């Protein structure tokens, strides 16, 4: 039996690994990755001699998929959790603590955001329970539109957007309520009459003991450790730098046709015939490959917009003092002292956030994130210019002016899918169309979540689907 996995990120490598565990040692598994390396957005590099993640840096540890996989792969000894240092927010020209009584920045009451909003903004939040009952959500609505209509613009601009920028590199106005904040959608459908009451009901009882389980996790040595282990355990034939140009049904299976690699001046690789295929690629590639075999799925993939971003990793000299927080989020409307815009949308003070990165004798690591959906202006800068601008933002926000031991820029063009209004319907159309094609399954960040656990979940489910099909056909 032969199976191809198209896409070598965490979704695809999870699928390849799960296929190996399900199909056994005799299965021929091929991973096709268009770029020159495996791992996708889980990329770890050395900065100043220390391992630093320049893509995703953590996973949600209160979802089971990533944590269970870490244990299954025998990586438990590498598991690390944050220090407990709190996050901060640049709001209204001041750096303040991230409010506690909120869910993705949406407040339970006006008092929760008194340090973040203006007096008028706080009054708008406090008055929200007395507005007419929230209109039915229906199939879906813009998260930003709903929040602005009920809580005012400041909640979105100063709180919700900075938090969403770290997840999607997008803002609430362009994202759908059901996909991005399903707990709020469900609460409103369940009878909540206001946004604030719906959020309040989601918060833990202050009298109850706190949940001892850490919220986030990562791996010592970097998250690329996870994808490296998945690739090793999959024991797949890996084809790097070989783009798949076409996917065609053939004799009860599938034929993959490869394109030439212009930079290498090499001819296209021979066609590959397999029994089943897992597509774990970004939305544009999926749309292209499915255009002929599943046009409805291709059309739905084509509706998924993408955001680009960059991570600027800085290794500062040993002993450089960082603020006493895990990082700072910066709203798009915040301004520098001279009235200009900040280039960075967030900083992560890695040496504060992660105890295993706080070596007193080693470099002091931090990351600046750049790039928002619909605004490519900052990303047009050269790497050197981007480092300069991010360092200027760092100096203004923290007073840190130390010359880095080393700086690295990692760009992610089109790296983050936007879960716009109606995203759930798009995913349903994709999965319905693909389910009609035996031996084909899809996975990846464009479907059920952009985080690592969600991607792992789609890869695992896709592998189980095609493995079941191969088993029936054998």
mmCIF file of N, CA and C in Angstrom, residues 27 34 65-66 84 93 102 117 123 189 212 237 252 266 288 312 317 321 346 360 423 473:
data_model
loop_
_atom_site.group_PDB
_atom_site.id
_atom_site.type_symbol
_atom_site.label_atom_id
_atom_site.label_comp_id
_atom_site.label_asym_id
_atom_site.label_seq_id
_atom_site.Cartn_x
_atom_site.Cartn_y
_atom_site.Cartn_z
ATOM 1 N N UNK A 27 4.000 -0.381 4.639
ATOM 2 C CA UNK A 27 3.405 0.698 3.850
ATOM 3 C C UNK A 27 4.496 1.619 3.306
ATOM 4 N N UNK A 34 7.068 21.223 -0.863
ATOM 5 C CA UNK A 34 7.519 22.112 -1.933
ATOM 6 C C UNK A 34 8.729 22.936 -1.543
ATOM 7 N N UNK A 65 -4.582 17.389 21.987
ATOM 8 C CA UNK A 65 -3.900 16.818 20.834
ATOM 9 C C UNK A 65 -2.379 16.929 20.894
ATOM 10 N N UNK A 66 -1.871 18.122 21.148
ATOM 11 C CA UNK A 66 -0.415 18.309 21.164
ATOM 12 C C UNK A 66 0.209 17.618 22.370
ATOM 13 N N UNK A 84 4.871 32.056 34.377
ATOM 14 C CA UNK A 84 3.792 32.691 35.115
ATOM 15 C C UNK A 84 3.845 34.200 35.049
ATOM 16 N N UNK A 93 -1.460 54.873 24.839
ATOM 17 C CA UNK A 93 -0.165 55.481 25.101
ATOM 18 C C UNK A 93 0.522 55.011 26.358
ATOM 19 N N UNK A 102 -11.570 38.824 31.245
ATOM 20 C CA UNK A 102 -11.879 38.920 29.822
ATOM 21 C C UNK A 102 -11.716 37.548 29.177
ATOM 22 N N UNK A 117 -9.207 51.212 28.929
ATOM 23 C CA UNK A 117 -10.075 52.069 28.125
ATOM 24 C C UNK A 117 -10.170 53.465 28.726
ATOM 25 N N UNK A 123 -17.584 53.387 30.271
ATOM 26 C CA UNK A 123 -19.032 53.600 30.393
ATOM 27 C C UNK A 123 -19.797 52.796 29.342
ATOM 28 N N UNK A 189 -26.443 31.943 21.712
ATOM 29 C CA UNK A 189 -27.476 31.022 21.245
ATOM 30 C C UNK A 189 -28.192 30.354 22.409
ATOM 31 N N UNK A 212 -4.859 23.921 38.148
ATOM 32 C CA UNK A 212 -3.397 23.840 38.242
ATOM 33 C C UNK A 212 -2.712 23.522 36.915
ATOM 34 N N UNK A 237 9.537 8.310 2.725
ATOM 35 C CA UNK A 237 10.381 8.825 1.649
ATOM 36 C C UNK A 237 10.063 10.302 1.525
ATOM 37 N N UNK A 252 -8.389 3.591 -9.358
ATOM 38 C CA UNK A 252 -8.759 3.385 -7.966
ATOM 39 C C UNK A 252 -7.851 4.063 -6.965
ATOM 40 N N UNK A 266 16.104 22.048 -12.851
ATOM 41 C CA UNK A 266 15.989 20.598 -12.906
ATOM 42 C C UNK A 266 14.650 20.221 -13.528
ATOM 43 N N UNK A 288 -5.740 24.970 -5.767
ATOM 44 C CA UNK A 288 -5.188 24.643 -7.086
ATOM 45 C C UNK A 288 -5.225 23.142 -7.355
ATOM 46 N N UNK A 312 11.070 38.765 14.256
ATOM 47 C CA UNK A 312 12.423 39.295 14.407
ATOM 48 C C UNK A 312 12.944 38.793 15.752
ATOM 49 N N UNK A 317 22.891 40.878 24.789
ATOM 50 C CA UNK A 317 24.024 40.446 25.628
ATOM 51 C C UNK A 317 23.553 39.884 26.966
ATOM 52 N N UNK A 321 18.709 43.496 31.159
ATOM 53 C CA UNK A 321 17.487 43.436 31.970
ATOM 54 C C UNK A 321 16.257 43.608 31.093
ATOM 55 N N UNK A 346 3.794 43.071 18.517
ATOM 56 C CA UNK A 346 3.955 42.418 19.817
ATOM 57 C C UNK A 346 5.425 42.108 20.050
ATOM 58 N N UNK A 360 21.514 32.586 32.880
ATOM 59 C CA UNK A 360 22.169 33.828 33.315
ATOM 60 C C UNK A 360 23.436 34.129 32.521
ATOM 61 N N UNK A 423 -16.728 30.952 8.026
ATOM 62 C CA UNK A 423 -15.634 29.988 7.866
ATOM 63 C C UNK A 423 -16.105 28.555 8.094
ATOM 64 N N UNK A 473 -9.784 -1.348 0.823
ATOM 65 C CA UNK A 473 -9.450 -1.680 -0.556
ATOM 66 C C UNK A 473 -8.409 -2.761 -0.728
#
